[in-house]
Amino acid sequence: MNNEPLTINYEPVIGLQVHVELKTKSKMFCSCSADYFGQKPNTHTCPVCLGSPGALPVPNGKAIDWCVMIGLALNCKIANFSKFDRKNYFYPDLPKGYQISQYDQPFCLKGFITLSNGKKIGITRVHMEEDTAKLTHQGENSLIDFNRSGVPLVEIVTEPDFENAKEVIEYLKKLQQIVRYLDVSDADMEKGNMRLEPNISLREITMNNELLTINNLPKYKVEVKNINSFRFAEKAIEYEIRRQTEILSENKTPVQETRGWDEDKQKTVSQRIKEEANDYRYFPEPDIPPIRFTQNQIRQLADQMPELPDAKLARLIKEYNLSKYDAEILTREKEMTDYFEEAVKVGKTFKINPKQIANTVINKKIDMNNILPAELVKNIVNFKKTDDIDENKLQEITDKVIKENQKAINDYKSGKVQVIGFLIVKVKQHFPTADSNQIKTALEKQLK
Ligand code: ZN
Ligand code: MN
């Protein structure tokens, strides 16, 4: 037998970094408005977010509270002691030459999100930092807008627990849903409120003397940037898995680097060779004192949080006897659940059951902004009434038609079933709005 280990398969190892912009009124370390989308460039600036020497940052308490709430919603432990650090690097979008971020003592650690199949995706950390300015390239020139500089940004880092793109997308949708439930970010990918960077590598599964071995984490990691939709994320990850499999199967190791998704070319392209963490020369931010949380403060924040998606889903299934499928659709957005539950309350007085309301809300794609829950219930009640009237009226007319057309009936009974068409036409003459199939069913029932 051959003693060389034989590679029989490659298994993707995927981790994820997500940046979420908070929708606080003001920026992270100054009082400039953080609501920059669509505003005239460089109108929301001051010495702090422009990085003038000597300008002092003052942390935004609301943003810190919201970061902790995100951590709590993601089942993290909240650090009793935390601090800000300077992450040094030179790039035009960073006027100070460093980003205020958190290095070794972030606000939140060790959480998880549970996927629908029960698998837990570990969350390494959730930390607070500031957004950079926005660069726009126009031919040979680069334009810079500092309105985004200093907007509160929360970074959520996972363990390398994903095995495929599908799991990543499910996680992202859940994360987006959670921050929207908390009402701390719009988490709109197109507007850049939510940005994601998957890192992808493959580990080998080898067979040696009939012993199957899943090897340790690979020695390289490829990070993909420039992804601004869930669909692109899926495509980029799948592309990377194919690309790296090819390299590995030629007995080579993929380069550790940052790549970007190119939607036109439908592939990832190399951007730069990855820096090691110590290249950033992190050190504690001297202008901001460390932050301490008491258990009481953390409890108070937890008490302010709304019911979260997983809990809401379980409650809807139990309380209203809905299917998991229906409950999932209804809880996708908090507004939809609220709407549904309001309609259920009104519906009770009219003996309309929650299932019927769920069906209407889901299937009719109700315009929730213009139709009040009470109106929706009224429509269901009225619809039921006209339905009852129609049934009775149809019965009356089919009776009449059967009595007046005995010859056709005899033909039908002797096997000429096609006369049913003639009878349908007769019924329609008296009741033009009735549906042909409905008439057919009613006639057949009576002729049995
Ligand atoms: Zn400012
Ligand atoms: Mn970051």
JSON list of C-alpha atoms and ligand atoms in Angstrom, two decimals, residues 17 19 87 99 101 127 129-130 153-155 197, ligand 2:
[
{"chain": "A", "resi": 17, "resn": "GLN", "atom": "CA", "xyz": [-16.30, 40.30, 8.60]},
{"chain": "A", "resi": 19, "resn": "HIS", "atom": "CA", "xyz": [-19.34, 46.36, 8.93]},
{"chain": "A", "resi": 87, "resn": "LYS", "atom": "CA", "xyz": [-5.23, 51.44, 13.90]},
{"chain": "A", "resi": 99, "resn": "GLN", "atom": "CA", "xyz": [-8.69, 54.87, 12.40]},
{"chain": "A", "resi": 101, "resn": "SER", "atom": "CA", "xyz": [-11.09, 51.22, 16.44]},
{"chain": "A", "resi": 127, "resn": "HIS", "atom": "CA", "xyz": [-16.38, 46.10, 18.13]},
{"chain": "A", "resi": 129, "resn": "GLU", "atom": "CA", "xyz": [-15.00, 52.02, 15.21]},
{"chain": "A", "resi": 130, "resn": "GLU", "atom": "CA", "xyz": [-15.38, 54.96, 12.85]},
{"chain": "A", "resi": 153, "resn": "LEU", "atom": "CA", "xyz": [-19.36, 51.67, 12.44]},
{"chain": "A", "resi": 154, "resn": "VAL", "atom": "CA", "xyz": [-19.79, 48.30, 14.15]},
{"chain": "A", "resi": 155, "resn": "GLU", "atom": "CA", "xyz": [-17.62, 45.41, 12.98]},
{"chain": "A", "resi": 197, "resn": "GLU", "atom": "CA", "xyz": [-15.78, 40.75, 3.52]},
{"chain": "B", "resi": 2, "resn": "MN", "atom": "MN", "xyz": [-13.12, 47.52, 10.49]}
]
